[in-house]
Amino acid sequence: GYLNRNGRRENTIIVYTADNGWLQDPEQANQFAPRSKRSPYEGGIRTPILISWPDHVKPRRDKAHLASTVDLWPTLAALLKIPAPIGLPGLNLTDARAVARRTAVFGEQYAHDVANVDEPTRSLEHRWMIDGGWKLVVPDPRTQPGEAAELYNLRDDPWEQNNLAGKEAGRVRKLSHRLDEAWNPTP
């Protein structure tokens, strides 16, 4: 491509990611499935993160460790050997030890149409976390009244078909506490 033809590829970091997943709805052409785009489920949040920089980033595929788009800034800062702001969320994905030590990732899912740009949490629908193989999905009571927390064992149930929250109430409480501790909404 352009970068190769112009001798710029070796000095260019290419990052590829997506803002949300998309699973085709088998019942409707050109429509996303209910548990994909705009949902807190794996079909909506599990997306690729690809970083390419010849002679600097060794190609590899890692399905065993957790990563998040909040890791992009610290990773790019490390690759460019520039300081990242103190307290920045995320970690350097090229630091194998830090990636191996990570046990959990956290996220939120908001309504497609923002209720108020000055108060983004008014559009919050779900918070979620993945801890090891467990995934907790917690609905926001303001926008999802009457919905209960859901718990999935992603190792045994990657399509999140078997909600174990009723059978694993202690795990739900423990993970909910961790999720609440990590929650830091932007004012």
PDB file of N, CA and C in Angstrom, residues 22 24-25 28-32:
ATOM      1  N   TRP A  22     -20.502  -7.145  16.124  1.00  0.00           N
ATOM      2  CA  TRP A  22     -21.628  -7.263  15.209  1.00  0.00           C
ATOM      3  C   TRP A  22     -21.800  -8.734  14.888  1.00  0.00           C
ATOM      4  N   GLN A  24     -24.484 -11.097  12.880  1.00  0.00           N
ATOM      5  CA  GLN A  24     -25.632 -11.024  11.975  1.00  0.00           C
ATOM      6  C   GLN A  24     -26.830 -11.731  12.597  1.00  0.00           C
ATOM      7  N   ASP A  25     -27.991 -11.091  12.567  1.00  0.00           N
ATOM      8  CA  ASP A  25     -29.222 -11.719  13.039  1.00  0.00           C
ATOM      9  C   ASP A  25     -29.652 -12.758  12.007  1.00  0.00           C
ATOM     10  N   GLN A  28     -33.064 -11.837  10.331  1.00  0.00           N
ATOM     11  CA  GLN A  28     -33.284 -10.616   9.557  1.00  0.00           C
ATOM     12  C   GLN A  28     -32.010 -10.217   8.825  1.00  0.00           C
ATOM     13  N   ALA A  29     -32.114 -10.056   7.510  1.00  0.00           N
ATOM     14  CA  ALA A  29     -30.954  -9.643   6.714  1.00  0.00           C
ATOM     15  C   ALA A  29     -30.530  -8.225   7.091  1.00  0.00           C
ATOM     16  N   ASN A  30     -29.242  -8.001   7.125  1.00  0.00           N
ATOM     17  CA  ASN A  30     -28.649  -6.682   7.383  1.00  0.00           C
ATOM     18  C   ASN A  30     -29.028  -6.084   8.737  1.00  0.00           C
ATOM     19  N   GLN A  31     -29.307  -6.933   9.707  1.00  0.00           N
ATOM     20  CA  GLN A  31     -29.618  -6.488  11.064  1.00  0.00           C
ATOM     21  C   GLN A  31     -28.689  -7.208  12.031  1.00  0.00           C
ATOM     22  N   PHE A  32     -28.303  -6.520  13.093  1.00  0.00           N
ATOM     23  CA  PHE A  32     -27.453  -7.176  14.078  1.00  0.00           C
ATOM     24  C   PHE A  32     -28.301  -7.985  15.049  1.00  0.00           C
TER      25      PHE A  32
END
